[in-house]
Amino acid sequence: MSEVVSEQAHAKANLFLRVLAREADGYHSLETLFCRLELADTLTARRAEGKGVTLEVEGELAGPAEENLAVRAAEAVLQAVRTPFAVQLTLVKRIPVGAGLGGGSADAAAALRAVNQLAHHAVPRAELFHLAAQLGADVPFCLGDARLALAWGHGERMLALSALPSAAVLLLTPDVAVRTAEAYSWLDAARSSSVRRGALVLDAAALSSWSDVARMAGNDFESVVFARLPAIRDAFEALARTGPLLCRMTGSGSTLFAVYRGERERDEARTMLGRKYGVLTSTRTV
């Protein structure tokens, strides 16, 4: 068994995101369609003598290492094995931090896989998914193999779907941060307790093409985030004017994404937008 394991930690986009009722524990239930992107961080885990987990980051780091989801994921695996060992993590960050692209969740999922491999797969796959659900709503999707999945509850319940055709994607990350907790509080404040959500009927056939997905795409966070952070609204409107098949905000923001018919259309959109609205990243769906 290798003493060094490297994993790709792929970003995700929410092709649609509906926020349902706030539950007694303070968390909200969700309905979302996850899509995996080529954009990825790289996580390398090395087995070492002793105990504990260390982290070295190349690129943007948000917060102290001990609060990093990849570190917490590695610790969770070590706690689950009979003979724990020390782990040295090296993380190359390419996914923007705190942007709704699931970068931290992807890193956590990569750490679960890598450290479990170092531990000779001591933790069964079902238990890994249990650990993933405890770490965050996006982590189970990032841990799995599905390229497209319908998720509900807190993200821990998923139905893997046949992948959509790979498509060119342009990500636009404004220079404005959105804290997830604040976004939920804005949404709660904007809603009346008497509001009921409309019916949503989904089946595999309704999610088999980009045109089908575009017709039902939406993100409940957009209205409240755009109202409070005009820079994100302006960026969204500019991105939508470039003629994509689909344009939405992912997660609670701030990153916006647009899906195009081809790379030429995407690259023309990138040239049109320039650097006025934020950082642009070209990628594809997986």
PDB file of C-alpha atoms in Angstrom:
ATOM      1  CA  MET A   1       0.000   0.000   0.000  1.00  0.00           C
ATOM      2  CA  SER A   2       1.358   3.387  -1.008  1.00  0.00           C
ATOM      3  CA  GLU A   3       2.347   5.787   1.775  1.00  0.00           C
ATOM      4  CA  VAL A   4       1.302   8.736  -0.412  1.00  0.00           C
ATOM      5  CA  VAL A   5      -2.127   9.195  -2.021  1.00  0.00           C
ATOM      6  CA  SER A   6      -3.273  12.080  -4.250  1.00  0.00           C
ATOM      7  CA  GLU A   7      -6.904  12.880  -4.993  1.00  0.00           C
ATOM      8  CA  GLN A   8      -8.656  15.392  -7.232  1.00  0.00           C
ATOM      9  CA  ALA A   9     -11.286  17.429  -5.386  1.00  0.00           C
ATOM     10  CA  HIS A  10     -13.782  18.593  -8.002  1.00  0.00           C
ATOM     11  CA  ALA A  11     -15.957  21.688  -7.649  1.00  0.00           C
ATOM     12  CA  LYS A  12     -19.726  21.427  -7.945  1.00  0.00           C
ATOM     13  CA  ALA A  13     -22.487  23.678  -9.209  1.00  0.00           C
ATOM     14  CA  ASN A  14     -26.114  23.690  -8.099  1.00  0.00           C
ATOM     15  CA  LEU A  15     -28.143  23.634 -11.312  1.00  0.00           C
ATOM     16  CA  PHE A  16     -31.156  24.361  -9.160  1.00  0.00           C
ATOM     17  CA  LEU A  17     -31.499  24.931  -5.424  1.00  0.00           C
ATOM     18  CA  ARG A  18     -34.711  25.137  -3.432  1.00  0.00           C
ATOM     19  CA  VAL A  19     -34.560  25.941   0.276  1.00  0.00           C
ATOM     20  CA  LEU A  20     -37.451  24.381   2.168  1.00  0.00           C
ATOM     21  CA  ALA A  21     -38.626  24.696   5.749  1.00  0.00           C
ATOM     22  CA  ARG A  22     -36.386  25.552   8.665  1.00  0.00           C
ATOM     23  CA  GLU A  23     -36.398  22.588  11.014  1.00  0.00           C
ATOM     24  CA  ALA A  24     -36.389  22.439  14.819  1.00  0.00           C
ATOM     25  CA  ASP A  25     -32.598  22.032  14.912  1.00  0.00           C
ATOM     26  CA  GLY A  26     -32.168  25.297  12.997  1.00  0.00           C
ATOM     27  CA  TYR A  27     -31.093  23.677   9.745  1.00  0.00           C
ATOM     28  CA  HIS A  28     -33.043  23.899   6.491  1.00  0.00           C
ATOM     29  CA  SER A  29     -34.019  21.025   4.250  1.00  0.00           C
ATOM     30  CA  LEU A  30     -33.078  21.391   0.595  1.00  0.00           C
ATOM     31  CA  GLU A  31     -33.819  20.149  -2.892  1.00  0.00           C
ATOM     32  CA  THR A  32     -30.940  20.555  -5.313  1.00  0.00           C
ATOM     33  CA  LEU A  33     -29.411  19.218  -8.507  1.00  0.00           C
ATOM     34  CA  PHE A  34     -25.652  18.806  -8.141  1.00  0.00           C
ATOM     35  CA  CYS A  35     -23.357  18.857 -11.170  1.00  0.00           C
ATOM     36  CA  ARG A  36     -19.622  18.082 -11.021  1.00  0.00           C
ATOM     37  CA  LEU A  37     -17.125  20.429 -12.703  1.00  0.00           C
ATOM     38  CA  GLU A  38     -13.651  19.781 -14.105  1.00  0.00           C
ATOM     39  CA  LEU A  39     -12.236  22.576 -11.916  1.00  0.00           C
ATOM     40  CA  ALA A  40     -10.522  20.845  -8.999  1.00  0.00           C
ATOM     41  CA  ASP A  41      -8.173  21.222  -6.064  1.00  0.00           C
ATOM     42  CA  THR A  42      -5.495  18.567  -5.564  1.00  0.00           C
ATOM     43  CA  LEU A  43      -5.080  16.953  -2.153  1.00  0.00           C
ATOM     44  CA  THR A  44      -2.103  14.757  -1.272  1.00  0.00           C
ATOM     45  CA  ALA A  45      -2.052  12.706   1.930  1.00  0.00           C
ATOM     46  CA  ARG A  46       1.130  11.192   3.355  1.00  0.00           C
ATOM     47  CA  ARG A  47       1.252   8.616   6.108  1.00  0.00           C
ATOM     48  CA  ALA A  48       3.747   9.483   8.857  1.00  0.00           C
ATOM     49  CA  GLU A  49       4.894   8.340  12.274  1.00  0.00           C
ATOM     50  CA  GLY A  50       3.125   9.661  15.347  1.00  0.00           C
ATOM     51  CA  LYS A  51      -0.370  11.100  15.626  1.00  0.00           C
ATOM     52  CA  GLY A  52      -2.391  14.000  14.329  1.00  0.00           C
ATOM     53  CA  VAL A  53      -3.026  15.790  11.044  1.00  0.00           C
ATOM     54  CA  THR A  54      -1.017  18.646   9.556  1.00  0.00           C
ATOM     55  CA  LEU A  55      -1.975  20.790   6.574  1.00  0.00           C
ATOM     56  CA  GLU A  56       0.055  22.746   4.037  1.00  0.00           C
ATOM     57  CA  VAL A  57      -1.841  24.859   1.514  1.00  0.00           C
ATOM     58  CA  GLU A  58      -0.678  26.222  -1.825  1.00  0.00           C
ATOM     59  CA  GLY A  59      -3.091  28.983  -2.778  1.00  0.00           C
ATOM     60  CA  GLU A  60      -5.929  30.640  -0.901  1.00  0.00           C
ATOM     61  CA  LEU A  61      -6.558  29.457   2.665  1.00  0.00           C
ATOM     62  CA  ALA A  62      -9.679  30.461   4.582  1.00  0.00           C
ATOM     63  CA  GLY A  63      -9.366  30.295   8.352  1.00  0.00           C
ATOM     64  CA  PRO A  64      -7.060  28.320  10.645  1.00  0.00           C
ATOM     65  CA  ALA A  65      -5.927  24.844   9.592  1.00  0.00           C
ATOM     66  CA  GLU A  66      -7.635  23.117  12.527  1.00  0.00           C
ATOM     67  CA  GLU A  67     -11.011  24.343  11.210  1.00  0.00           C
ATOM     68  CA  ASN A  68     -10.321  23.177   7.654  1.00  0.00           C
ATOM     69  CA  LEU A  69     -12.811  20.561   6.463  1.00  0.00           C
ATOM     70  CA  ALA A  70     -10.066  18.403   4.957  1.00  0.00           C
ATOM     71  CA  VAL A  71      -8.320  18.242   8.330  1.00  0.00           C
ATOM     72  CA  ARG A  72     -11.579  17.402  10.091  1.00  0.00           C
ATOM     73  CA  ALA A  73     -12.282  14.684   7.503  1.00  0.00           C
ATOM     74  CA  ALA A  74      -8.833  13.148   7.940  1.00  0.00           C
ATOM     75  CA  GLU A  75      -9.278  13.178  11.717  1.00  0.00           C
ATOM     76  CA  ALA A  76     -12.675  11.507  11.370  1.00  0.00           C
ATOM     77  CA  VAL A  77     -11.162   8.606   9.427  1.00  0.00           C
ATOM     78  CA  LEU A  78      -8.288   8.239  11.894  1.00  0.00           C
ATOM     79  CA  GLN A  79     -10.751   8.113  14.789  1.00  0.00           C
ATOM     80  CA  ALA A  80     -12.608   5.311  13.020  1.00  0.00           C
ATOM     81  CA  VAL A  81      -9.577   3.024  12.518  1.00  0.00           C
ATOM     82  CA  ARG A  82      -8.050   0.799  15.179  1.00  0.00           C
ATOM     83  CA  THR A  83      -4.435   1.824  14.647  1.00  0.00           C
ATOM     84  CA  PRO A  84      -4.349   5.578  13.974  1.00  0.00           C
ATOM     85  CA  PHE A  85      -1.291   7.203  12.456  1.00  0.00           C
ATOM     86  CA  ALA A  86      -0.150  10.694  11.561  1.00  0.00           C
ATOM     87  CA  VAL A  87      -1.224  12.289   8.266  1.00  0.00           C
ATOM     88  CA  GLN A  88       0.418  15.137   6.404  1.00  0.00           C
ATOM     89  CA  LEU A  89      -1.973  16.867   3.986  1.00  0.00           C
ATOM     90  CA  THR A  90      -0.877  19.083   1.108  1.00  0.00           C
ATOM     91  CA  LEU A  91      -3.656  20.998  -0.614  1.00  0.00           C
ATOM     92  CA  VAL A  92      -3.311  22.861  -3.901  1.00  0.00           C
ATOM     93  CA  LYS A  93      -6.252  25.290  -4.034  1.00  0.00           C
ATOM     94  CA  ARG A  94      -7.768  26.230  -7.389  1.00  0.00           C
ATOM     95  CA  ILE A  95     -11.432  26.451  -6.418  1.00  0.00           C
ATOM     96  CA  PRO A  96     -12.346  29.914  -5.066  1.00  0.00           C
ATOM     97  CA  VAL A  97     -12.915  29.849  -1.305  1.00  0.00           C
ATOM     98  CA  GLY A  98     -16.358  30.589   0.121  1.00  0.00           C
ATOM     99  CA  ALA A  99     -17.909  31.008  -3.311  1.00  0.00           C
ATOM    100  CA  GLY A 100     -20.639  28.350  -3.378  1.00  0.00           C
ATOM    101  CA  LEU A 101     -18.573  25.921  -5.479  1.00  0.00           C
ATOM    102  CA  GLY A 102     -18.132  23.366  -2.716  1.00  0.00           C
ATOM    103  CA  GLY A 103     -14.350  23.664  -2.568  1.00  0.00           C
ATOM    104  CA  GLY A 104     -14.108  22.910   1.141  1.00  0.00           C
ATOM    105  CA  SER A 105     -16.553  20.026   0.785  1.00  0.00           C
ATOM    106  CA  ALA A 106     -14.614  18.615  -2.162  1.00  0.00           C
ATOM    107  CA  ASP A 107     -11.381  18.817  -0.154  1.00  0.00           C
ATOM    108  CA  ALA A 108     -13.067  17.000   2.744  1.00  0.00           C
ATOM    109  CA  ALA A 109     -14.308  14.241   0.444  1.00  0.00           C
ATOM    110  CA  ALA A 110     -10.835  13.881  -1.060  1.00  0.00           C
ATOM    111  CA  ALA A 111      -9.361  13.602   2.448  1.00  0.00           C
ATOM    112  CA  LEU A 112     -11.878  10.906   3.396  1.00  0.00           C
ATOM    113  CA  ARG A 113     -10.905   8.860   0.341  1.00  0.00           C
ATOM    114  CA  ALA A 114      -7.156   9.430   0.638  1.00  0.00           C
ATOM    115  CA  VAL A 115      -6.761   8.750   4.348  1.00  0.00           C
ATOM    116  CA  ASN A 116      -8.989   5.702   4.133  1.00  0.00           C
ATOM    117  CA  GLN A 117      -6.740   4.379   1.364  1.00  0.00           C
ATOM    118  CA  LEU A 118      -3.700   4.980   3.588  1.00  0.00           C
ATOM    119  CA  ALA A 119      -5.553   2.995   6.255  1.00  0.00           C
ATOM    120  CA  HIS A 120      -5.970   0.036   3.838  1.00  0.00           C
ATOM    121  CA  HIS A 121      -9.680   0.857   3.341  1.00  0.00           C
ATOM    122  CA  ALA A 122     -10.423   0.125   6.992  1.00  0.00           C
ATOM    123  CA  VAL A 123     -13.577   2.265   6.911  1.00  0.00           C
ATOM    124  CA  PRO A 124     -16.407   0.742   4.820  1.00  0.00           C
ATOM    125  CA  ARG A 125     -17.860   2.882   2.047  1.00  0.00           C
ATOM    126  CA  ALA A 126     -21.228   3.229   3.803  1.00  0.00           C
ATOM    127  CA  GLU A 127     -19.506   4.555   6.922  1.00  0.00           C
ATOM    128  CA  LEU A 128     -17.475   7.015   4.833  1.00  0.00           C
ATOM    129  CA  PHE A 129     -20.732   8.479   3.537  1.00  0.00           C
ATOM    130  CA  HIS A 130     -21.989   8.730   7.111  1.00  0.00           C
ATOM    131  CA  LEU A 131     -18.861  10.700   8.035  1.00  0.00           C
ATOM    132  CA  ALA A 132     -19.331  12.855   4.925  1.00  0.00           C
ATOM    133  CA  ALA A 133     -22.886  13.795   5.930  1.00  0.00           C
ATOM    134  CA  GLN A 134     -21.648  14.897   9.357  1.00  0.00           C
ATOM    135  CA  LEU A 135     -19.081  17.207   7.756  1.00  0.00           C
ATOM    136  CA  GLY A 136     -21.422  19.161   5.469  1.00  0.00           C
ATOM    137  CA  ALA A 137     -24.355  19.081   3.065  1.00  0.00           C
ATOM    138  CA  ASP A 138     -22.202  18.999  -0.093  1.00  0.00           C
ATOM    139  CA  VAL A 139     -19.651  16.437   1.101  1.00  0.00           C
ATOM    140  CA  PRO A 140     -21.642  13.257   0.278  1.00  0.00           C
ATOM    141  CA  PHE A 141     -22.019  14.323  -3.375  1.00  0.00           C
ATOM    142  CA  CYS A 142     -18.338  15.235  -3.576  1.00  0.00           C
ATOM    143  CA  LEU A 143     -17.441  11.848  -2.083  1.00  0.00           C
ATOM    144  CA  GLY A 144     -19.489   9.828  -4.563  1.00  0.00           C
ATOM    145  CA  ASP A 145     -18.856   9.002  -8.197  1.00  0.00           C
ATOM    146  CA  ALA A 146     -21.973  10.583  -9.691  1.00  0.00           C
ATOM    147  CA  ARG A 147     -21.469  13.455 -12.106  1.00  0.00           C
ATOM    148  CA  LEU A 148     -25.099  14.537 -11.723  1.00  0.00           C
ATOM    149  CA  ALA A 149     -27.296  13.858  -8.697  1.00  0.00           C
ATOM    150  CA  LEU A 150     -30.587  14.987  -7.257  1.00  0.00           C
ATOM    151  CA  ALA A 151     -30.213  15.602  -3.519  1.00  0.00           C
ATOM    152  CA  TRP A 152     -32.638  16.425  -0.746  1.00  0.00           C
ATOM    153  CA  GLY A 153     -32.840  16.572   3.033  1.00  0.00           C
ATOM    154  CA  HIS A 154     -29.521  18.033   4.179  1.00  0.00           C
ATOM    155  CA  GLY A 155     -27.759  16.770   1.059  1.00  0.00           C
ATOM    156  CA  GLU A 156     -27.259  13.314   2.529  1.00  0.00           C
ATOM    157  CA  ARG A 157     -30.043  11.732   0.458  1.00  0.00           C
ATOM    158  CA  MET A 158     -29.146  11.474  -3.216  1.00  0.00           C
ATOM    159  CA  LEU A 159     -30.301   9.898  -6.443  1.00  0.00           C
ATOM    160  CA  ALA A 160     -27.497   9.534  -8.989  1.00  0.00           C
ATOM    161  CA  LEU A 161     -28.607  10.430 -12.523  1.00  0.00           C
ATOM    162  CA  SER A 162     -27.138   9.879 -15.959  1.00  0.00           C
ATOM    163  CA  ALA A 163     -24.695  12.690 -16.659  1.00  0.00           C
ATOM    164  CA  LEU A 164     -25.664  15.501 -18.990  1.00  0.00           C
ATOM    165  CA  PRO A 165     -23.467  15.963 -22.077  1.00  0.00           C
ATOM    166  CA  SER A 166     -20.211  17.685 -21.088  1.00  0.00           C
ATOM    167  CA  ALA A 167     -20.623  21.419 -21.594  1.00  0.00           C
ATOM    168  CA  ALA A 168     -18.444  24.530 -21.545  1.00  0.00           C
ATOM    169  CA  VAL A 169     -18.862  26.577 -18.376  1.00  0.00           C
ATOM    170  CA  LEU A 170     -17.771  30.069 -17.371  1.00  0.00           C
ATOM    171  CA  LEU A 171     -17.550  30.886 -13.669  1.00  0.00           C
ATOM    172  CA  LEU A 172     -17.715  34.495 -12.501  1.00  0.00           C
ATOM    173  CA  THR A 173     -16.696  35.161  -8.896  1.00  0.00           C
ATOM    174  CA  PRO A 174     -17.362  38.772  -7.820  1.00  0.00           C
ATOM    175  CA  ASP A 175     -15.073  40.351  -5.252  1.00  0.00           C
ATOM    176  CA  VAL A 176     -17.867  40.127  -2.673  1.00  0.00           C
ATOM    177  CA  ALA A 177     -18.158  37.424  -0.030  1.00  0.00           C
ATOM    178  CA  VAL A 178     -21.435  35.828   1.028  1.00  0.00           C
ATOM    179  CA  ARG A 179     -21.572  34.100   4.402  1.00  0.00           C
ATOM    180  CA  THR A 180     -23.861  31.088   4.177  1.00  0.00           C
ATOM    181  CA  ALA A 181     -25.408  31.709   7.610  1.00  0.00           C
ATOM    182  CA  GLU A 182     -26.256  35.277   6.619  1.00  0.00           C
ATOM    183  CA  ALA A 183     -27.806  34.136   3.342  1.00  0.00           C
ATOM    184  CA  TYR A 184     -30.100  31.761   5.223  1.00  0.00           C
ATOM    185  CA  SER A 185     -31.075  34.505   7.677  1.00  0.00           C
ATOM    186  CA  TRP A 186     -31.882  36.867   4.788  1.00  0.00           C
ATOM    187  CA  LEU A 187     -34.046  34.183   3.203  1.00  0.00           C
ATOM    188  CA  ASP A 188     -35.892  33.457   6.454  1.00  0.00           C
ATOM    189  CA  ALA A 189     -36.542  37.163   6.995  1.00  0.00           C
ATOM    190  CA  ALA A 190     -37.942  37.554   3.481  1.00  0.00           C
ATOM    191  CA  ARG A 191     -40.381  34.679   3.786  1.00  0.00           C
ATOM    192  CA  SER A 192     -43.747  34.610   5.477  1.00  0.00           C
ATOM    193  CA  SER A 193     -44.405  31.619   7.693  1.00  0.00           C
ATOM    194  CA  SER A 194     -47.624  31.056   5.717  1.00  0.00           C
ATOM    195  CA  VAL A 195     -45.874  30.687   2.369  1.00  0.00           C
ATOM    196  CA  ARG A 196     -46.146  27.226   0.817  1.00  0.00           C
ATOM    197  CA  ARG A 197     -43.839  26.010  -1.925  1.00  0.00           C
ATOM    198  CA  GLY A 198     -45.337  24.936  -5.227  1.00  0.00           C
ATOM    199  CA  ALA A 199     -45.171  21.365  -6.445  1.00  0.00           C
ATOM    200  CA  LEU A 200     -42.066  20.186  -8.241  1.00  0.00           C
ATOM    201  CA  VAL A 201     -42.290  16.982 -10.289  1.00  0.00           C
ATOM    202  CA  LEU A 202     -38.949  15.482 -11.254  1.00  0.00           C
ATOM    203  CA  ASP A 203     -37.987  12.342 -13.113  1.00  0.00           C
ATOM    204  CA  ALA A 204     -34.950  11.225 -15.062  1.00  0.00           C
ATOM    205  CA  ALA A 205     -36.486  12.225 -18.390  1.00  0.00           C
ATOM    206  CA  ALA A 206     -37.012  15.795 -17.161  1.00  0.00           C
ATOM    207  CA  LEU A 207     -33.301  16.115 -16.379  1.00  0.00           C
ATOM    208  CA  SER A 208     -31.810  14.537 -19.489  1.00  0.00           C
ATOM    209  CA  SER A 209     -30.819  17.627 -21.489  1.00  0.00           C
ATOM    210  CA  TRP A 210     -29.468  21.109 -20.824  1.00  0.00           C
ATOM    211  CA  SER A 211     -32.599  22.694 -22.268  1.00  0.00           C
ATOM    212  CA  ASP A 212     -34.760  20.673 -19.863  1.00  0.00           C
ATOM    213  CA  VAL A 213     -32.619  21.659 -16.887  1.00  0.00           C
ATOM    214  CA  ALA A 214     -32.578  25.323 -17.950  1.00  0.00           C
ATOM    215  CA  ARG A 215     -36.394  25.448 -17.865  1.00  0.00           C
ATOM    216  CA  MET A 216     -36.516  24.499 -14.188  1.00  0.00           C
ATOM    217  CA  ALA A 217     -33.228  26.033 -13.024  1.00  0.00           C
ATOM    218  CA  GLY A 218     -33.376  28.473 -10.158  1.00  0.00           C
ATOM    219  CA  ASN A 219     -31.769  29.334  -6.841  1.00  0.00           C
ATOM    220  CA  ASP A 220     -33.785  30.542  -3.869  1.00  0.00           C
ATOM    221  CA  PHE A 221     -30.820  32.514  -2.549  1.00  0.00           C
ATOM    222  CA  GLU A 222     -30.557  34.732  -5.625  1.00  0.00           C
ATOM    223  CA  SER A 223     -33.313  37.202  -4.798  1.00  0.00           C
ATOM    224  CA  VAL A 224     -32.096  37.982  -1.272  1.00  0.00           C
ATOM    225  CA  VAL A 225     -28.392  38.001  -2.174  1.00  0.00           C
ATOM    226  CA  PHE A 226     -28.931  40.230  -5.206  1.00  0.00           C
ATOM    227  CA  ALA A 227     -31.041  42.645  -3.131  1.00  0.00           C
ATOM    228  CA  ARG A 228     -28.344  43.115  -0.492  1.00  0.00           C
ATOM    229  CA  LEU A 229     -25.246  42.839  -2.671  1.00  0.00           C
ATOM    230  CA  PRO A 230     -25.816  44.783  -5.907  1.00  0.00           C
ATOM    231  CA  ALA A 231     -22.341  43.899  -7.216  1.00  0.00           C
ATOM    232  CA  ILE A 232     -23.413  40.252  -7.482  1.00  0.00           C
ATOM    233  CA  ARG A 233     -26.690  41.210  -9.148  1.00  0.00           C
ATOM    234  CA  ASP A 234     -24.844  43.362 -11.693  1.00  0.00           C
ATOM    235  CA  ALA A 235     -22.411  40.542 -12.412  1.00  0.00           C
ATOM    236  CA  PHE A 236     -25.287  38.100 -12.905  1.00  0.00           C
ATOM    237  CA  GLU A 237     -27.045  40.418 -15.330  1.00  0.00           C
ATOM    238  CA  ALA A 238     -23.844  40.923 -17.303  1.00  0.00           C
ATOM    239  CA  LEU A 239     -23.205  37.172 -17.474  1.00  0.00           C
ATOM    240  CA  ALA A 240     -26.794  36.484 -18.552  1.00  0.00           C
ATOM    241  CA  ARG A 241     -26.400  38.945 -21.442  1.00  0.00           C
ATOM    242  CA  THR A 242     -23.656  36.778 -22.994  1.00  0.00           C
ATOM    243  CA  GLY A 243     -26.236  34.323 -24.340  1.00  0.00           C
ATOM    244  CA  PRO A 244     -25.706  31.139 -22.283  1.00  0.00           C
ATOM    245  CA  LEU A 245     -27.996  28.115 -22.231  1.00  0.00           C
ATOM    246  CA  LEU A 246     -28.232  28.476 -18.467  1.00  0.00           C
ATOM    247  CA  CYS A 247     -27.099  31.154 -16.008  1.00  0.00           C
ATOM    248  CA  ARG A 248     -27.458  30.902 -12.231  1.00  0.00           C
ATOM    249  CA  MET A 249     -25.758  31.503  -8.891  1.00  0.00           C
ATOM    250  CA  THR A 250     -24.371  28.376  -7.243  1.00  0.00           C
ATOM    251  CA  GLY A 251     -24.977  27.600  -3.577  1.00  0.00           C
ATOM    252  CA  SER A 252     -25.394  30.729  -1.474  1.00  0.00           C
ATOM    253  CA  GLY A 253     -22.913  32.539  -3.731  1.00  0.00           C
ATOM    254  CA  SER A 254     -21.064  34.525  -4.625  1.00  0.00           C
ATOM    255  CA  THR A 255     -19.967  32.589  -7.732  1.00  0.00           C
ATOM    256  CA  LEU A 256     -22.192  32.701 -10.793  1.00  0.00           C
ATOM    257  CA  PHE A 257     -22.011  30.142 -13.571  1.00  0.00           C
ATOM    258  CA  ALA A 258     -23.090  30.046 -17.192  1.00  0.00           C
ATOM    259  CA  VAL A 259     -23.352  27.001 -19.464  1.00  0.00           C
ATOM    260  CA  TYR A 260     -22.718  27.492 -23.185  1.00  0.00           C
ATOM    261  CA  ARG A 261     -23.286  25.553 -26.404  1.00  0.00           C
ATOM    262  CA  GLY A 262     -19.560  25.317 -26.984  1.00  0.00           C
ATOM    263  CA  GLU A 263     -16.148  26.587 -25.983  1.00  0.00           C
ATOM    264  CA  ARG A 264     -16.148  29.278 -28.667  1.00  0.00           C
ATOM    265  CA  GLU A 265     -19.294  30.862 -27.208  1.00  0.00           C
ATOM    266  CA  ARG A 266     -17.834  30.624 -23.716  1.00  0.00           C
ATOM    267  CA  ASP A 267     -14.541  32.183 -24.740  1.00  0.00           C
ATOM    268  CA  GLU A 268     -16.337  35.020 -26.539  1.00  0.00           C
ATOM    269  CA  ALA A 269     -18.334  35.654 -23.361  1.00  0.00           C
ATOM    270  CA  ARG A 270     -15.132  35.758 -21.347  1.00  0.00           C
ATOM    271  CA  THR A 271     -13.654  38.354 -23.703  1.00  0.00           C
ATOM    272  CA  MET A 272     -16.861  40.393 -23.565  1.00  0.00           C
ATOM    273  CA  LEU A 273     -16.916  40.501 -19.760  1.00  0.00           C
ATOM    274  CA  GLY A 274     -13.227  41.241 -19.219  1.00  0.00           C
ATOM    275  CA  ARG A 275     -12.284  41.909 -15.607  1.00  0.00           C
ATOM    276  CA  LYS A 276     -15.035  44.357 -14.744  1.00  0.00           C
ATOM    277  CA  TYR A 277     -17.249  42.077 -12.649  1.00  0.00           C
ATOM    278  CA  GLY A 278     -14.832  39.694 -10.954  1.00  0.00           C
ATOM    279  CA  VAL A 279     -12.596  36.698 -11.513  1.00  0.00           C
ATOM    280  CA  LEU A 280     -13.451  34.540 -14.528  1.00  0.00           C
ATOM    281  CA  THR A 281     -12.659  30.814 -14.665  1.00  0.00           C
ATOM    282  CA  SER A 282     -13.197  28.607 -17.715  1.00  0.00           C
ATOM    283  CA  THR A 283     -14.090  24.992 -17.048  1.00  0.00           C
ATOM    284  CA  ARG A 284     -16.460  22.234 -18.170  1.00  0.00           C
ATOM    285  CA  THR A 285     -18.985  19.939 -16.612  1.00  0.00           C
ATOM    286  CA  VAL A 286     -17.655  16.421 -16.052  1.00  0.00           C
TER     287      VAL A 286
END
